Amino acid sequence: MQENAAKPGLVIHGGAGTIDRAKMTPEKEKAYREGLETALRAGWEILQRGGSALDATEAAVRTMEDNPMFNAGRGAVFTNAGTNELDASTMDGKTMRAGAVAGLQHVKNPILLARMLLDKSERPPHSDPPSGPVLMAGAGAETFAKANGIELVDAKYFFTQERWDSLQKIKKAEAEAAHSGKQYIISDDERHGTVGAAAVDAQGNLAASTSTGGMTNKIAGRIGDSPIIGAGTYAKNGTCAVSCTGDGEYFIRAAVAHTVSDLMEFRGMNVKQAAEEALNRAHELGGEGGLIAIDKNGDFALPFNTSGMYRGYMDANGKPVVQIYK
Ligand code: ASP
């Protein structure tokens, strides 16, 4: 590593929500903690050998996409049509390039396709078109993925019994509510989740990545904040890198990830103040959730306004620290 190198830093989340302690068995908690630690180690290993924040966040997110405990990739929740529709995005704070994908039903690791779009978006200045696509969705995105060697899987790959049972439970509650006229409440844990990572590397560059299956029983075709640059994901050298989780509609309306950056740039807030304030703006509109944000000095914030958020960071001694509850 160079002498004047920046200190790398890495933060991750595995979704925010009402995480019910009563329903959390020791085995389940252990599996979540191990999943978060695996993600931290995967990203940290890259940062330690001088790799980029962009690569580190991709690697961390990818391990959580492969882990059925998390609502992303393999463990994605079901739509109201009984399908899985996956969203992801990534952004490089150095170049301000970004890649995002939505409504995927067969891409094993959506974050890899998002990253490919980011890489392919580079064009010589003043070329025509001036940039490759930043955001692709649905069948077209999957055709593009296939043509470019990204792994596709049968939709069955995304079937997990627990997520399927959550869908049935919500559908039942919905039907009962329609009948009785009463509102129904389902724990957030059954409803959503998302995974994300934000990092600063030894060159002082920032990046963030996010991936999700969205919300259980979401109307097929619905797209949340996770693949929206500026809402669920944002990175800009000089300010911060951010990944969000929560009620996506509100995070889109409040442009939460971008707002964290703006509050630092234009209001001179530090990363903790900016993260809290941006999250509050989504909350004022009616949305709950959390976010992770890190700045170029490795200072970070992991705020949430739910009862818990699966989250973690690498401490000053390079040890993974993971937390679940408040
Ligand atoms: N933000 C995600 C979405 O709205 C869900 C979540 O993070 O829990 O799709």
Short mmCIF file of C-alpha atoms and ligand atoms in Angstrom, two decimals:
data_model
loop_
_atom_site.label_atom_id
_atom_site.label_comp_id
_atom_site.label_asym_id
_atom_site.label_seq_id
_atom_site.Cartn_x
_atom_site.Cartn_y
_atom_site.Cartn_z
CA MET A 1 0.00 0.00 0.00
CA GLN A 2 1.26 3.56 -0.71
CA GLU A 3 2.50 5.66 2.21
CA ASN A 4 -0.11 8.34 1.81
CA ALA A 5 -2.85 5.82 1.17
CA ALA A 6 -6.27 6.39 2.69
CA LYS A 7 -7.55 4.02 5.32
CA PRO A 8 -10.04 1.61 3.76
CA GLY A 9 -13.46 1.26 5.33
CA LEU A 10 -16.45 -1.00 4.74
CA VAL A 11 -20.04 -1.03 6.00
CA ILE A 12 -22.86 -3.37 5.03
CA HIS A 13 -26.54 -4.01 5.70
CA GLY A 14 -28.85 -6.97 5.25
CA GLY A 15 -32.14 -5.06 5.54
CA ALA A 16 -34.04 -3.02 8.11
CA GLY A 17 -37.40 -3.82 9.67
CA THR A 18 -39.32 -5.01 12.68
CA ILE A 19 -36.97 -7.78 13.67
CA ASP A 20 -38.90 -9.75 16.23
CA ARG A 21 -36.61 -11.05 19.00
CA ALA A 22 -39.27 -13.55 20.07
CA LYS A 23 -39.22 -15.17 16.63
CA MET A 24 -35.45 -15.14 16.32
CA THR A 25 -34.08 -18.55 17.28
CA PRO A 26 -30.41 -18.78 18.29
CA GLU A 27 -29.75 -20.79 15.10
CA LYS A 28 -31.34 -18.16 12.91
CA GLU A 29 -29.48 -15.33 14.61
CA LYS A 30 -26.22 -17.21 14.22
CA ALA A 31 -26.89 -17.75 10.51
CA TYR A 32 -27.58 -14.03 10.01
CA ARG A 33 -24.45 -13.06 11.89
CA GLU A 34 -22.36 -15.50 9.88
CA GLY A 35 -23.87 -14.22 6.64
CA LEU A 36 -23.00 -10.63 7.53
CA GLU A 37 -19.47 -11.60 8.57
CA THR A 38 -18.93 -13.51 5.33
CA ALA A 39 -20.00 -10.42 3.38
CA LEU A 40 -17.66 -8.17 5.38
CA ARG A 41 -14.71 -10.51 4.92
CA ALA A 42 -15.33 -10.84 1.17
CA GLY A 43 -15.25 -7.05 0.71
CA TRP A 44 -12.45 -6.46 3.19
CA GLU A 45 -10.14 -8.97 1.56
CA ILE A 46 -10.32 -6.92 -1.64
CA LEU A 47 -9.74 -3.61 0.14
CA GLN A 48 -6.79 -5.05 2.07
CA ARG A 49 -4.92 -5.96 -1.06
CA GLY A 50 -5.45 -2.49 -2.51
CA GLY A 51 -8.53 -3.35 -4.58
CA SER A 52 -11.27 -0.84 -5.39
CA ALA A 53 -14.25 0.13 -3.26
CA LEU A 54 -16.40 -0.75 -6.27
CA ASP A 55 -15.08 -4.34 -6.36
CA ALA A 56 -15.34 -4.65 -2.58
CA THR A 57 -19.01 -3.62 -2.44
CA GLU A 58 -19.84 -5.93 -5.34
CA ALA A 59 -18.15 -8.88 -3.61
CA ALA A 60 -19.87 -8.21 -0.28
CA VAL A 61 -23.30 -7.92 -1.90
CA ARG A 62 -22.73 -11.01 -4.01
CA THR A 63 -22.19 -13.23 -0.95
CA MET A 64 -25.51 -12.00 0.48
CA GLU A 65 -27.27 -12.60 -2.88
CA ASP A 66 -26.06 -16.21 -2.67
CA ASN A 67 -27.25 -16.60 0.93
CA PRO A 68 -30.96 -17.56 1.19
CA MET A 69 -31.22 -15.78 4.57
CA PHE A 70 -31.28 -12.40 2.83
CA ASN A 71 -33.91 -10.89 0.57
CA ALA A 72 -31.71 -10.57 -2.53
CA GLY A 73 -30.67 -13.07 -5.18
CA ARG A 74 -31.37 -16.61 -3.97
CA GLY A 75 -33.57 -15.59 -1.01
CA ALA A 76 -35.66 -12.99 -2.87
CA VAL A 77 -39.26 -12.52 -1.71
CA PHE A 78 -42.29 -13.25 -3.93
CA THR A 79 -44.52 -10.83 -5.80
CA ASN A 80 -48.32 -11.04 -5.66
CA ALA A 81 -48.10 -13.18 -8.80
CA GLY A 82 -45.86 -15.71 -7.06
CA THR A 83 -42.81 -14.67 -9.09
CA ASN A 84 -39.45 -13.25 -7.95
CA GLU A 85 -38.42 -9.90 -9.41
CA LEU A 86 -34.97 -8.72 -8.48
CA ASP A 87 -33.47 -5.22 -8.48
CA ALA A 88 -29.88 -4.03 -7.95
CA SER A 89 -27.57 -1.09 -8.51
CA THR A 90 -24.00 0.06 -8.04
CA MET A 91 -22.19 3.39 -8.25
CA ASP A 92 -18.56 4.45 -8.44
CA GLY A 93 -17.89 7.72 -6.60
CA LYS A 94 -14.68 8.38 -8.52
CA THR A 95 -16.10 8.38 -12.05
CA MET A 96 -19.78 8.91 -11.09
CA ARG A 97 -20.62 6.01 -13.35
CA ALA A 98 -23.49 3.77 -12.32
CA GLY A 99 -25.30 0.60 -13.33
CA ALA A 100 -28.77 -0.57 -12.30
CA VAL A 101 -31.17 -3.40 -13.13
CA ALA A 102 -34.80 -4.06 -12.26
CA GLY A 103 -37.45 -6.73 -12.57
CA LEU A 104 -35.05 -9.61 -13.24
CA GLN A 105 -36.45 -13.13 -12.97
CA HIS A 106 -33.52 -15.28 -14.06
CA VAL A 107 -30.27 -13.47 -13.34
CA LYS A 108 -28.52 -15.35 -10.54
CA ASN A 109 -26.56 -12.34 -9.28
CA PRO A 110 -28.25 -9.06 -10.25
CA ILE A 111 -25.33 -7.07 -8.81
CA LEU A 112 -23.03 -8.55 -11.49
CA LEU A 113 -25.31 -7.30 -14.25
CA ALA A 114 -25.52 -3.86 -12.63
CA ARG A 115 -21.72 -3.78 -12.50
CA MET A 116 -21.48 -4.80 -16.13
CA LEU A 117 -23.71 -1.87 -17.12
CA LEU A 118 -21.51 0.46 -15.08
CA ASP A 119 -18.39 -0.83 -16.84
CA LYS A 120 -19.96 -0.77 -20.28
CA SER A 121 -21.40 2.71 -19.82
CA GLU A 122 -17.96 4.20 -20.38
CA ARG A 123 -17.61 5.81 -23.80
CA PRO A 124 -14.99 8.10 -25.31
CA PRO A 125 -16.00 11.74 -24.71
CA HIS A 126 -18.49 13.12 -27.23
CA SER A 127 -19.22 9.72 -28.78
CA ASP A 128 -22.70 8.87 -29.96
CA PRO A 129 -24.57 7.67 -27.95
CA PRO A 130 -22.62 9.41 -25.22
CA SER A 131 -23.14 6.68 -22.62
CA GLY A 132 -24.16 3.06 -22.45
CA PRO A 133 -27.39 2.42 -20.52
CA VAL A 134 -27.35 3.01 -16.75
CA LEU A 135 -30.68 1.30 -15.98
CA MET A 136 -32.16 -1.75 -17.71
CA ALA A 137 -35.24 -3.78 -16.79
CA GLY A 138 -37.05 -7.04 -17.44
CA ALA A 139 -36.71 -9.26 -20.49
CA GLY A 140 -34.44 -6.85 -22.38
CA ALA A 141 -32.02 -6.74 -19.47
CA GLU A 142 -31.98 -10.55 -19.33
CA THR A 143 -31.34 -10.85 -23.07
CA PHE A 144 -28.46 -8.42 -22.62
CA ALA A 145 -27.20 -10.44 -19.64
CA LYS A 146 -27.25 -13.68 -21.61
CA ALA A 147 -25.50 -12.13 -24.59
CA ASN A 148 -22.75 -10.93 -22.28
CA GLY A 149 -22.12 -14.17 -20.43
CA ILE A 150 -23.92 -13.37 -17.16
CA GLU A 151 -25.29 -16.51 -15.48
CA LEU A 152 -29.03 -17.06 -15.83
CA VAL A 153 -30.91 -19.63 -13.75
CA ASP A 154 -34.31 -21.28 -13.82
CA ALA A 155 -36.86 -19.28 -11.80
CA LYS A 156 -37.01 -22.26 -9.39
CA TYR A 157 -33.58 -21.26 -8.09
CA PHE A 158 -35.24 -18.39 -6.20
CA PHE A 159 -37.81 -20.58 -4.45
CA THR A 160 -37.39 -20.75 -0.68
CA GLN A 161 -40.12 -22.21 1.52
CA GLU A 162 -39.88 -19.43 4.11
CA ARG A 163 -40.46 -16.66 1.55
CA TRP A 164 -43.29 -18.61 -0.03
CA ASP A 165 -44.94 -19.05 3.38
CA SER A 166 -44.60 -15.29 4.00
CA LEU A 167 -46.44 -14.60 0.75
CA GLN A 168 -49.27 -16.96 1.72
CA LYS A 169 -49.50 -15.35 5.16
CA ILE A 170 -49.71 -11.84 3.73
CA LYS A 171 -52.26 -12.87 1.12
CA LYS A 172 -54.40 -14.44 3.83
CA ALA A 173 -54.17 -11.35 6.03
CA GLU A 174 -55.03 -9.18 3.04
CA ALA A 175 -58.09 -11.27 2.22
CA GLU A 176 -59.27 -11.20 5.83
CA ALA A 177 -58.75 -7.45 5.99
CA ALA A 178 -60.77 -6.97 2.80
CA HIS A 179 -63.55 -8.96 4.40
CA SER A 180 -63.50 -7.33 7.84
CA GLY A 181 -62.57 -3.84 6.71
CA LYS A 182 -59.79 -3.79 9.33
CA GLN A 183 -56.19 -2.98 8.51
CA TYR A 184 -53.73 -5.81 8.77
CA ILE A 185 -50.23 -5.69 10.19
CA ILE A 186 -47.48 -8.02 9.08
CA SER A 187 -44.02 -7.87 10.60
CA ASP A 188 -41.48 -6.17 8.32
CA ASP A 189 -39.35 -9.25 8.62
CA GLU A 190 -41.92 -11.13 6.54
CA ARG A 191 -42.34 -8.24 4.19
CA HIS A 192 -38.99 -7.01 3.02
CA GLY A 193 -35.23 -6.68 3.41
CA THR A 194 -32.43 -5.71 1.06
CA VAL A 195 -28.67 -6.03 1.11
CA GLY A 196 -26.07 -3.35 0.53
CA ALA A 197 -22.47 -2.31 1.00
CA ALA A 198 -20.59 0.99 0.97
CA ALA A 199 -16.82 1.37 1.03
CA VAL A 200 -13.81 3.64 0.79
CA ASP A 201 -10.63 2.15 -0.64
CA ALA A 202 -6.92 2.87 -0.11
CA GLN A 203 -7.01 5.35 -3.02
CA GLY A 204 -9.74 7.29 -1.23
CA ASN A 205 -12.41 6.30 -3.75
CA LEU A 206 -15.97 5.65 -2.62
CA ALA A 207 -18.56 3.18 -3.96
CA ALA A 208 -21.88 1.64 -3.01
CA SER A 209 -23.91 -1.40 -4.13
CA THR A 210 -27.46 -2.54 -3.29
CA SER A 211 -29.52 -5.62 -4.21
CA THR A 212 -33.04 -6.73 -3.31
CA GLY A 213 -36.02 -8.93 -4.02
CA GLY A 214 -38.21 -5.95 -3.05
CA MET A 215 -41.29 -6.35 -0.85
CA THR A 216 -43.29 -9.56 -0.33
CA ASN A 217 -46.58 -9.41 -2.26
CA LYS A 218 -45.44 -6.36 -4.23
CA ILE A 219 -47.53 -5.95 -7.34
CA ALA A 220 -45.71 -7.67 -10.20
CA GLY A 221 -43.81 -4.99 -12.11
CA ARG A 222 -43.36 -2.74 -9.07
CA ILE A 223 -39.85 -1.33 -8.74
CA GLY A 224 -38.52 0.03 -5.46
CA ASP A 225 -35.70 2.38 -4.55
CA SER A 226 -32.87 -0.17 -4.69
CA PRO A 227 -32.16 0.13 -8.44
CA ILE A 228 -32.78 3.88 -8.49
CA ILE A 229 -29.52 5.82 -8.40
CA GLY A 230 -29.95 8.67 -5.92
CA ALA A 231 -32.74 6.88 -4.03
CA GLY A 232 -31.40 3.49 -2.89
CA THR A 233 -27.76 3.87 -3.92
CA TYR A 234 -25.37 6.77 -4.39
CA ALA A 235 -21.63 7.43 -4.28
CA LYS A 236 -19.61 10.55 -4.88
CA ASN A 237 -15.96 11.06 -4.00
CA GLY A 238 -15.68 14.02 -1.66
CA THR A 239 -18.96 13.31 0.10
CA CYS A 240 -20.06 9.72 0.74
CA ALA A 241 -21.26 6.33 -0.45
CA VAL A 242 -24.77 5.24 0.57
CA SER A 243 -27.01 2.15 0.37
CA CYS A 244 -30.59 2.22 1.68
CA THR A 245 -33.22 -0.26 2.84
CA GLY A 246 -36.86 0.26 3.74
CA ASP A 247 -40.18 1.31 2.25
CA GLY A 248 -38.86 1.99 -1.22
CA GLU A 249 -41.58 4.34 -2.41
CA TYR A 250 -40.64 6.89 0.27
CA PHE A 251 -36.93 6.51 -0.35
CA ILE A 252 -37.58 7.32 -4.00
CA ARG A 253 -39.72 10.37 -3.18
CA ALA A 254 -37.14 11.73 -0.74
CA ALA A 255 -34.17 10.77 -2.98
CA VAL A 256 -32.58 9.58 0.25
CA ALA A 257 -29.14 8.39 -0.89
CA HIS A 258 -28.52 11.51 -2.95
CA THR A 259 -29.80 13.71 -0.14
CA VAL A 260 -27.15 12.35 2.25
CA SER A 261 -24.50 13.47 -0.24
CA ASP A 262 -26.12 16.86 -0.84
CA LEU A 263 -26.43 17.61 2.87
CA MET A 264 -22.70 17.00 3.23
CA GLU A 265 -21.80 19.01 0.14
CA PHE A 266 -24.13 21.97 0.49
CA ARG A 267 -24.87 22.09 4.20
CA GLY A 268 -21.46 21.02 5.42
CA MET A 269 -22.93 18.25 7.57
CA ASN A 270 -20.82 15.31 8.62
CA VAL A 271 -21.80 11.85 7.46
CA LYS A 272 -23.70 11.03 10.66
CA GLN A 273 -25.78 14.21 10.64
CA ALA A 274 -26.49 13.92 6.93
CA ALA A 275 -27.51 10.25 7.17
CA GLU A 276 -29.93 10.95 10.05
CA GLU A 277 -31.44 13.98 8.34
CA ALA A 278 -31.93 12.21 4.99
CA LEU A 279 -33.57 9.23 6.69
CA ASN A 280 -35.86 11.61 8.59
CA ARG A 281 -37.06 13.08 5.33
CA ALA A 282 -38.29 9.65 4.18
CA HIS A 283 -39.80 9.11 7.63
CA GLU A 284 -41.69 12.41 7.50
CA LEU A 285 -43.31 11.23 4.28
CA GLY A 286 -44.33 7.98 6.01
CA GLY A 287 -41.51 5.58 5.17
CA GLU A 288 -39.50 3.44 7.54
CA GLY A 289 -36.12 1.84 7.07
CA GLY A 290 -32.45 2.53 7.38
CA LEU A 291 -29.27 3.22 5.49
CA ILE A 292 -25.53 2.84 5.61
CA ALA A 293 -23.18 5.68 4.65
CA ILE A 294 -19.41 6.09 4.70
CA ASP A 295 -17.17 9.06 3.87
CA LYS A 296 -13.64 9.33 2.53
CA ASN A 297 -12.12 9.25 6.02
CA GLY A 298 -13.89 6.01 6.81
CA ASP A 299 -16.32 7.72 9.20
CA PHE A 300 -19.69 6.08 8.85
CA ALA A 301 -23.32 6.04 9.99
CA LEU A 302 -25.79 3.14 10.17
CA PRO A 303 -29.08 4.82 11.17
CA PHE A 304 -32.50 3.15 11.09
CA ASN A 305 -35.95 3.94 12.48
CA THR A 306 -37.21 0.35 12.69
CA SER A 307 -36.62 -2.04 15.59
CA GLY A 308 -33.62 -3.54 13.90
CA MET A 309 -31.34 -3.58 10.90
CA TYR A 310 -28.95 -6.35 9.95
CA ARG A 311 -25.71 -4.43 9.68
CA GLY A 312 -21.97 -4.58 10.10
CA TYR A 313 -18.65 -2.80 9.70
CA MET A 314 -14.94 -3.51 9.88
CA ASP A 315 -13.43 -2.03 13.02
CA ALA A 316 -10.06 -0.26 13.34
CA ASN A 317 -8.29 -3.59 13.91
CA GLY A 318 -9.81 -5.12 10.78
CA LYS A 319 -12.29 -7.21 12.74
CA PRO A 320 -15.86 -7.65 11.52
CA VAL A 321 -18.54 -6.24 13.85
CA VAL A 322 -22.15 -7.23 13.20
CA GLN A 323 -25.31 -5.97 14.87
CA ILE A 324 -29.02 -6.68 14.51
CA TYR A 325 -31.09 -4.84 17.11
CA LYS A 326 -31.14 -1.22 18.35
N1 ASP B 1 -36.17 -0.92 -0.33
C1 ASP B 1 -36.63 -2.19 -0.82
C2 ASP B 1 -37.75 -1.96 -1.80
O1 ASP B 1 -38.55 -1.08 -1.58
C3 ASP B 1 -37.12 -3.10 0.27
C4 ASP B 1 -36.29 -3.10 1.52
O2 ASP B 1 -35.23 -2.54 1.59
O3 ASP B 1 -36.73 -3.69 2.51
O4 ASP B 1 -37.85 -2.68 -2.75
#
